[in-house]
Amino acid sequence: MAKTSVAVAAMKVALISNPGADFQIVEREISTPDAGQVRIKVQACGVCHSDALTKDGLWPGIQYPRIPGHEVVGIIDEVGDGVSEWTMAQRVGVGWHGGHDGTCIACRRGDFGNCRNLKIPGISYDGGYQQYMVAPVEALVAIPESLDDTEAAPLLCAGITTFNALRHSGASPGDLVAVQGIGGLGHLGIQFANKFGYKVAAIGRGPENAALAKQLGASVYIDSRATNAAEALQKLGGAQVILATAPSSKAMSELIDGLGPNGKLMVIGAAFDPIEVTPIQLISGSRTIQGWASGTPIDSEDTLRFAELTGVRPMIETYPLEKAAEAYARMLSGDAQFRVVLTM
Ligand SMILES: [Zn+2]
Ligand SMILES: [Zn+2]
């Protein structure tokens, strides 16, 4: 499809010109949406650890220059041909699921999240680190009025990932669910787990986050530096689910013995090194290890509605788009409390 490039005006974008390069703030022409696309006037975009895939060229086949960002919230300011379900001035978001082909085997089974040709904003096409973004309609998420732009943005990746992993984990109300890691994902995971009616054990390294974890809804805090966390979970009867959010395979490996019968380690913290587990650890107690990746736009709408109903909110630090480099460095440092969000 050829882009009908009608110059409307210039906008600011934060782009990566080649793998490993620093962010550049440059001006670009605002482009026009093709058929089946809308243009979004971006209001906020979360900074996610997965933006490193774009920053450092870790995604196979990614092309440059590329504008990162897959936690986008804004307002539709132009609609392409054939778009009937979405309207001008509607507030929408775009998360990790940036489009699917509708024709591969997974899509034909209705499993759009596992589309073989899944598109990801900020990787497959330019994402939300810019003032205007074009997105296909199948990526759009309707944003409830009561949520602020900056609060809604992190729910489109960190939020949906924890919400969706937990609701598909098999845990029932009253079950012991542990959340490993109290960071960008974990601080949302604790809140969702509490609102789902689980008994929540938060697992952090060091005592610093104990009080906060309890405020967020944990009934137990386990300091994995001071105690053996797996043993602590067993003393509580064993966890039905451990939501592993911190990208540390070593920390995940150490927790497997904390699972109760039929317990499941739900892995969402993306690390590259192997999780160590023996077959015996899995066979005794019929334990499972499962990974979970985000979800579809309608899963995001479920996440936002649930957040609206229950008061689950991300804790955020905001930076203007011009300070994208600083915002990204802050996210990488691990010191942010807890999600970093760009405003336009
Ligand atoms: Zn993300
Ligand atoms: Zn597909």
CSV table of C-alpha atoms and ligand atoms in Angstrom, one decimal:
chain,number,residue,atom,x,y,z
A,1,MET,CA,0.0,0.0,0.0
A,2,ALA,CA,1.4,3.4,-1.0
A,3,LYS,CA,1.3,6.1,1.6
A,4,THR,CA,-0.5,9.2,0.4
A,5,SER,CA,1.8,11.6,2.1
A,6,VAL,CA,-0.2,14.8,2.5
A,7,ALA,CA,1.9,17.3,4.5
A,8,VAL,CA,-0.4,18.7,7.2
A,9,ALA,CA,2.2,20.1,9.5
A,10,ALA,CA,5.4,19.1,11.4
A,11,MET,CA,5.5,17.2,14.6
A,12,LYS,CA,8.1,16.2,17.1
A,13,VAL,CA,9.2,12.6,17.4
A,14,ALA,CA,11.8,10.7,19.5
A,15,LEU,CA,13.5,8.2,17.2
A,16,ILE,CA,16.3,5.6,17.1
A,17,SER,CA,18.3,6.0,13.9
A,18,ASN,CA,20.1,2.6,14.2
A,19,PRO,CA,20.6,-0.2,16.8
A,20,GLY,CA,22.2,1.1,20.0
A,21,ALA,CA,22.0,4.8,19.0
A,22,ASP,CA,20.8,7.5,21.4
A,23,PHE,CA,17.4,9.0,21.1
A,24,GLN,CA,17.1,11.9,18.7
A,25,ILE,CA,14.3,14.5,18.9
A,26,VAL,CA,13.5,15.5,15.3
A,27,GLU,CA,10.7,17.1,13.4
A,28,ARG,CA,8.7,15.0,10.9
A,29,GLU,CA,5.8,15.5,8.6
A,30,ILE,CA,2.5,14.3,10.1
A,31,SER,CA,1.3,11.4,7.9
A,32,THR,CA,-2.2,10.5,6.8
A,33,PRO,CA,-3.8,7.2,7.7
A,34,ASP,CA,-4.4,4.6,4.9
A,35,ALA,CA,-7.5,2.6,4.6
A,36,GLY,CA,-8.2,0.7,7.7
A,37,GLN,CA,-6.0,3.0,9.8
A,38,VAL,CA,-6.6,6.0,12.1
A,39,ARG,CA,-4.3,8.8,13.1
A,40,ILE,CA,-3.9,9.4,16.8
A,41,LYS,CA,-2.9,12.7,18.4
A,42,VAL,CA,-0.8,11.1,21.2
A,43,GLN,CA,-1.3,12.4,24.7
A,44,ALA,CA,0.8,9.9,26.7
A,45,CYS,CA,3.1,6.9,26.0
A,46,GLY,CA,4.5,4.6,28.6
A,47,VAL,CA,8.2,3.7,28.6
A,48,CYS,CA,8.4,-0.1,28.8
A,49,HIS,CA,11.5,-2.3,29.3
A,50,SER,CA,10.6,-4.0,26.0
A,51,ASP,CA,11.4,-0.7,24.3
A,52,ALA,CA,15.0,-1.9,24.6
A,53,LEU,CA,14.2,-4.3,21.7
A,54,THR,CA,13.9,-1.2,19.5
A,55,LYS,CA,16.7,0.8,21.2
A,56,ASP,CA,19.2,-2.0,20.9
A,57,GLY,CA,18.0,-3.7,17.7
A,58,LEU,CA,17.2,-7.0,19.5
A,59,TRP,CA,14.1,-7.8,17.4
A,60,PRO,CA,14.9,-9.8,14.3
A,61,GLY,CA,14.2,-7.9,11.1
A,62,ILE,CA,13.5,-4.5,12.8
A,63,GLN,CA,14.1,-1.6,10.4
A,64,TYR,CA,15.5,1.9,11.2
A,65,PRO,CA,14.9,4.7,11.9
A,66,ARG,CA,12.2,3.5,14.3
A,67,ILE,CA,10.1,5.3,16.9
A,68,PRO,CA,9.5,3.1,20.0
A,69,GLY,CA,6.4,3.0,22.2
A,70,HIS,CA,3.6,0.5,22.7
A,71,GLU,CA,1.7,2.0,25.7
A,72,VAL,CA,0.0,4.8,23.7
A,73,VAL,CA,-3.1,6.9,24.7
A,74,GLY,CA,-4.5,9.7,22.5
A,75,ILE,CA,-7.3,11.0,20.5
A,76,ILE,CA,-8.3,10.0,17.0
A,77,ASP,CA,-7.8,13.1,14.8
A,78,GLU,CA,-8.2,11.5,11.4
A,79,VAL,CA,-9.7,8.3,10.1
A,80,GLY,CA,-8.8,6.4,6.9
A,81,ASP,CA,-11.1,5.0,4.3
A,82,GLY,CA,-13.4,2.1,5.4
A,83,VAL,CA,-13.1,2.8,9.1
A,84,SER,CA,-16.6,2.7,10.6
A,85,GLU,CA,-16.3,1.5,14.2
A,86,TRP,CA,-14.0,4.3,15.4
A,87,THR,CA,-14.8,8.1,15.2
A,88,MET,CA,-13.0,11.4,15.2
A,89,ALA,CA,-12.2,12.7,18.7
A,90,GLN,CA,-12.6,9.3,20.3
A,91,ARG,CA,-10.0,8.5,23.0
A,92,VAL,CA,-8.1,5.3,22.2
A,93,GLY,CA,-5.0,3.4,23.0
A,94,VAL,CA,-2.6,1.1,21.4
A,95,GLY,CA,-0.7,-1.6,23.3
A,96,TRP,CA,1.7,-4.4,22.5
A,97,HIS,CA,-0.8,-6.0,20.1
A,98,GLY,CA,-0.4,-3.7,17.1
A,99,GLY,CA,-2.3,-5.7,14.5
A,100,HIS,CA,-2.8,-9.2,13.2
A,101,ASP,CA,-3.2,-10.7,9.7
A,102,GLY,CA,-6.5,-12.5,10.3
A,103,THR,CA,-5.4,-15.3,8.0
A,104,CYS,CA,-2.7,-17.4,9.7
A,105,ILE,CA,-3.6,-20.7,11.5
A,106,ALA,CA,-3.7,-19.0,15.0
A,107,CYS,CA,-5.9,-16.2,13.7
A,108,ARG,CA,-8.2,-18.7,11.9
A,109,ARG,CA,-8.7,-20.3,15.4
A,110,GLY,CA,-9.5,-16.9,16.8
A,111,ASP,CA,-6.2,-16.8,18.7
A,112,PHE,CA,-5.1,-13.3,17.4
A,113,GLY,CA,-2.6,-12.8,20.2
A,114,ASN,CA,-0.5,-15.6,18.8
A,115,CYS,CA,-0.7,-14.4,15.2
A,116,ARG,CA,2.3,-15.6,13.2
A,117,ASN,CA,2.5,-12.1,11.7
A,118,LEU,CA,1.7,-10.1,14.9
A,119,LYS,CA,2.6,-6.4,14.5
A,120,ILE,CA,4.1,-4.6,17.4
A,121,PRO,CA,4.0,-0.8,17.6
A,122,GLY,CA,7.5,0.7,17.9
A,123,ILE,CA,8.9,-2.4,16.3
A,124,SER,CA,6.9,-3.3,13.2
A,125,TYR,CA,5.9,0.3,12.6
A,126,ASP,CA,6.5,3.6,14.4
A,127,GLY,CA,5.1,3.7,18.0
A,128,GLY,CA,4.0,6.3,20.5
A,129,TYR,CA,7.2,8.3,21.2
A,130,GLN,CA,5.7,11.0,18.9
A,131,GLN,CA,3.0,13.6,18.7
A,132,TYR,CA,0.9,11.8,16.1
A,133,MET,CA,0.9,8.1,15.3
A,134,VAL,CA,-0.9,6.0,12.7
A,135,ALA,CA,-2.3,2.7,13.8
A,136,PRO,CA,-4.5,-0.1,12.2
A,137,VAL,CA,-8.0,-0.4,13.6
A,138,GLU,CA,-7.5,-3.9,14.9
A,139,ALA,CA,-4.9,-2.5,17.3
A,140,LEU,CA,-7.2,0.1,18.9
A,141,VAL,CA,-8.4,0.0,22.5
A,142,ALA,CA,-11.3,2.2,23.7
A,143,ILE,CA,-10.2,4.2,26.8
A,144,PRO,CA,-12.8,4.7,29.6
A,145,GLU,CA,-13.4,8.4,30.4
A,146,SER,CA,-12.6,8.1,34.1
A,147,LEU,CA,-9.0,7.1,33.5
A,148,ASP,CA,-6.3,9.8,32.9
A,149,ASP,CA,-4.1,9.5,29.8
A,150,THR,CA,-1.0,8.9,31.9
A,151,GLU,CA,-2.7,6.3,34.1
A,152,ALA,CA,-4.2,4.4,31.2
A,153,ALA,CA,-1.0,4.2,29.2
A,154,PRO,CA,0.9,1.7,31.4
A,155,LEU,CA,-2.2,-0.5,31.7
A,156,LEU,CA,-1.9,-1.2,28.0
A,157,CYS,CA,1.3,-3.3,28.5
A,158,ALA,CA,2.3,-3.7,32.1
A,159,GLY,CA,-1.4,-3.7,33.2
A,160,ILE,CA,-2.8,-6.1,30.7
A,161,THR,CA,0.1,-8.5,31.0
A,162,THR,CA,-0.3,-8.9,34.8
A,163,PHE,CA,-4.2,-8.9,34.6
A,164,ASN,CA,-4.4,-11.4,31.8
A,165,ALA,CA,-1.7,-13.7,33.2
A,166,LEU,CA,-3.5,-13.8,36.5
A,167,ARG,CA,-7.0,-14.3,35.2
A,168,HIS,CA,-5.7,-17.2,33.0
A,169,SER,CA,-3.6,-18.7,35.8
A,170,GLY,CA,-6.2,-21.0,37.2
A,171,ALA,CA,-6.0,-19.5,40.7
A,172,SER,CA,-9.4,-19.1,42.4
A,173,PRO,CA,-10.5,-16.5,45.0
A,174,GLY,CA,-8.9,-17.3,48.4
A,175,ASP,CA,-5.9,-19.1,46.8
A,176,LEU,CA,-2.4,-18.1,47.8
A,177,VAL,CA,-0.8,-16.2,44.9
A,178,ALA,CA,2.7,-14.9,45.1
A,179,VAL,CA,3.9,-11.9,43.1
A,180,GLN,CA,7.7,-12.0,42.6
A,181,GLY,CA,9.2,-8.5,42.0
A,182,ILE,CA,7.8,-5.2,43.1
A,183,GLY,CA,8.4,-3.0,40.1
A,184,GLY,CA,6.7,-1.8,37.0
A,185,LEU,CA,4.8,-5.1,36.5
A,186,GLY,CA,4.8,-6.3,40.1
A,187,HIS,CA,3.2,-3.3,41.7
A,188,LEU,CA,0.2,-3.8,39.3
A,189,GLY,CA,0.2,-7.6,39.7
A,190,ILE,CA,-0.2,-7.2,43.5
A,191,GLN,CA,-3.1,-4.9,43.1
A,192,PHE,CA,-4.9,-7.1,40.5
A,193,ALA,CA,-4.2,-10.2,42.6
A,194,ASN,CA,-5.7,-8.6,45.7
A,195,LYS,CA,-8.8,-7.4,43.8
A,196,PHE,CA,-9.3,-10.9,42.3
A,197,GLY,CA,-9.7,-12.1,45.9
A,198,TYR,CA,-6.4,-14.0,46.3
A,199,LYS,CA,-4.3,-14.1,49.4
A,200,VAL,CA,-1.3,-12.2,48.1
A,201,ALA,CA,2.3,-12.8,49.1
A,202,ALA,CA,4.6,-10.2,47.7
A,203,ILE,CA,8.3,-11.2,47.2
A,204,GLY,CA,10.9,-8.5,47.0
A,205,ARG,CA,14.7,-8.3,47.5
A,206,GLY,CA,15.3,-6.4,50.7
A,207,PRO,CA,12.9,-4.8,53.2
A,208,GLU,CA,12.4,-1.4,51.3
A,209,ASN,CA,9.1,-2.3,49.6
A,210,ALA,CA,7.4,-4.1,52.5
A,211,ALA,CA,5.1,-1.3,53.5
A,212,LEU,CA,4.3,-0.4,50.0
A,213,ALA,CA,3.5,-4.0,49.0
A,214,LYS,CA,1.0,-4.2,51.9
A,215,GLN,CA,-0.6,-0.8,50.8
A,216,LEU,CA,-1.0,-2.3,47.3
A,217,GLY,CA,-2.8,-5.3,48.7
A,218,ALA,CA,-0.3,-7.9,49.8
A,219,SER,CA,-1.2,-9.7,53.0
A,220,VAL,CA,2.3,-11.1,53.4
A,221,TYR,CA,5.7,-9.7,52.4
A,222,ILE,CA,8.6,-12.0,51.9
A,223,ASP,CA,12.1,-10.5,51.8
A,224,SER,CA,14.0,-13.0,49.6
A,225,ARG,CA,17.3,-11.7,50.7
A,226,ALA,CA,16.7,-12.3,54.4
A,227,THR,CA,14.7,-15.6,54.0
A,228,ASN,CA,14.3,-18.6,51.7
A,229,ALA,CA,11.2,-17.5,49.9
A,230,ALA,CA,10.2,-20.9,48.7
A,231,GLU,CA,10.2,-22.2,52.3
A,232,ALA,CA,8.3,-19.2,53.4
A,233,LEU,CA,5.6,-20.0,50.8
A,234,GLN,CA,5.5,-23.6,51.8
A,235,LYS,CA,4.9,-22.5,55.4
A,236,LEU,CA,1.8,-20.7,54.1
A,237,GLY,CA,0.6,-23.9,52.4
A,238,GLY,CA,2.4,-23.5,49.0
A,239,ALA,CA,1.4,-21.0,46.3
A,240,GLN,CA,-1.2,-21.9,43.8
A,241,VAL,CA,0.4,-19.4,41.4
A,242,ILE,CA,3.6,-17.5,41.5
A,243,LEU,CA,3.5,-14.5,39.1
A,244,ALA,CA,7.2,-14.0,38.2
A,245,THR,CA,7.6,-10.4,37.1
A,246,ALA,CA,11.2,-9.5,37.7
A,247,PRO,CA,13.4,-10.6,34.7
A,248,SER,CA,15.7,-12.8,36.8
A,249,SER,CA,15.8,-16.4,35.9
A,250,LYS,CA,17.8,-17.2,39.0
A,251,ALA,CA,15.1,-15.7,41.3
A,252,MET,CA,12.4,-17.6,39.4
A,253,SER,CA,14.3,-20.9,39.7
A,254,GLU,CA,14.6,-20.4,43.5
A,255,LEU,CA,10.8,-20.1,43.8
A,256,ILE,CA,9.7,-23.2,42.1
A,257,ASP,CA,9.8,-25.2,45.4
A,258,GLY,CA,7.4,-22.7,46.8
A,259,LEU,CA,4.5,-24.0,44.6
A,260,GLY,CA,1.8,-26.0,46.2
A,261,PRO,CA,0.2,-29.1,44.6
A,262,ASN,CA,-0.8,-28.3,41.0
A,263,GLY,CA,0.8,-24.9,41.4
A,264,LYS,CA,1.9,-22.9,38.5
A,265,LEU,CA,4.9,-20.5,37.9
A,266,MET,CA,3.5,-17.9,35.6
A,267,VAL,CA,6.4,-16.2,33.8
A,268,ILE,CA,6.0,-12.7,32.5
A,269,GLY,CA,9.4,-11.1,33.3
A,270,ALA,CA,11.4,-11.4,30.1
A,271,ALA,CA,14.9,-12.7,30.7
A,272,PHE,CA,17.2,-14.4,28.2
A,273,ASP,CA,19.0,-16.9,30.4
A,274,PRO,CA,17.4,-20.3,31.3
A,275,ILE,CA,15.2,-21.1,34.3
A,276,GLU,CA,16.7,-24.1,36.2
A,277,VAL,CA,14.3,-26.8,37.2
A,278,THR,CA,14.6,-30.5,37.6
A,279,PRO,CA,11.9,-32.9,36.3
A,280,ILE,CA,11.5,-34.1,39.9
A,281,GLN,CA,10.5,-30.6,41.0
A,282,LEU,CA,7.8,-30.6,38.3
A,283,ILE,CA,6.6,-34.2,38.7
A,284,SER,CA,6.2,-34.0,42.5
A,285,GLY,CA,3.1,-31.9,43.1
A,286,SER,CA,2.2,-31.9,39.3
A,287,ARG,CA,3.6,-28.4,39.0
A,288,THR,CA,3.6,-26.3,35.8
A,289,ILE,CA,5.7,-23.5,34.3
A,290,GLN,CA,3.9,-21.3,31.8
A,291,GLY,CA,4.8,-18.1,30.0
A,292,TRP,CA,2.3,-15.3,29.2
A,293,ALA,CA,2.5,-12.5,26.7
A,294,SER,CA,0.2,-9.5,27.0
A,295,GLY,CA,-3.1,-9.9,25.1
A,296,THR,CA,-5.4,-8.5,22.5
A,297,PRO,CA,-7.0,-5.1,22.4
A,298,ILE,CA,-10.2,-6.5,23.8
A,299,ASP,CA,-8.2,-7.9,26.7
A,300,SER,CA,-6.8,-4.4,27.2
A,301,GLU,CA,-10.4,-3.1,27.4
A,302,ASP,CA,-11.2,-5.7,30.0
A,303,THR,CA,-8.1,-4.6,32.0
A,304,LEU,CA,-9.1,-0.9,31.8
A,305,ARG,CA,-12.7,-1.7,32.8
A,306,PHE,CA,-11.5,-3.8,35.8
A,307,ALA,CA,-9.1,-1.0,36.8
A,308,GLU,CA,-11.9,1.5,36.6
A,309,LEU,CA,-14.2,-0.7,38.7
A,310,THR,CA,-11.7,-1.5,41.4
A,311,GLY,CA,-9.3,1.4,41.6
A,312,VAL,CA,-6.2,-0.4,40.4
A,313,ARG,CA,-3.8,2.3,39.1
A,314,PRO,CA,-0.2,2.4,38.1
A,315,MET,CA,2.2,4.5,40.0
A,316,ILE,CA,3.9,6.8,37.5
A,317,GLU,CA,6.7,9.3,36.8
A,318,THR,CA,6.1,11.6,33.8
A,319,TYR,CA,8.6,13.2,31.5
A,320,PRO,CA,8.0,15.4,28.4
A,321,LEU,CA,8.7,13.8,25.0
A,322,GLU,CA,11.8,16.0,24.6
A,323,LYS,CA,13.3,14.1,27.6
A,324,ALA,CA,12.7,10.7,26.1
A,325,ALA,CA,16.4,9.7,26.6
A,326,GLU,CA,16.2,10.7,30.3
A,327,ALA,CA,12.9,8.9,30.7
A,328,TYR,CA,14.3,5.7,29.1
A,329,ALA,CA,17.4,5.8,31.3
A,330,ARG,CA,15.2,6.2,34.3
A,331,MET,CA,13.2,3.2,33.4
A,332,LEU,CA,16.3,1.1,32.7
A,333,SER,CA,17.8,2.2,36.1
A,334,GLY,CA,15.1,0.2,37.9
A,335,ASP,CA,14.7,3.1,40.3
A,336,ALA,CA,11.5,4.5,38.9
A,337,GLN,CA,8.4,4.3,41.1
A,338,PHE,CA,7.2,2.4,39.0
A,339,ARG,CA,6.2,3.2,35.4
A,340,VAL,CA,7.7,6.0,33.4
A,341,VAL,CA,5.3,7.8,31.0
A,342,LEU,CA,6.0,10.4,28.3
A,343,THR,CA,3.6,13.3,27.8
A,344,MET,CA,3.3,15.1,24.5
B,1,ZN,ZN,5.7,-3.4,27.1
B,2,ZN,ZN,-2.5,-14.3,12.1
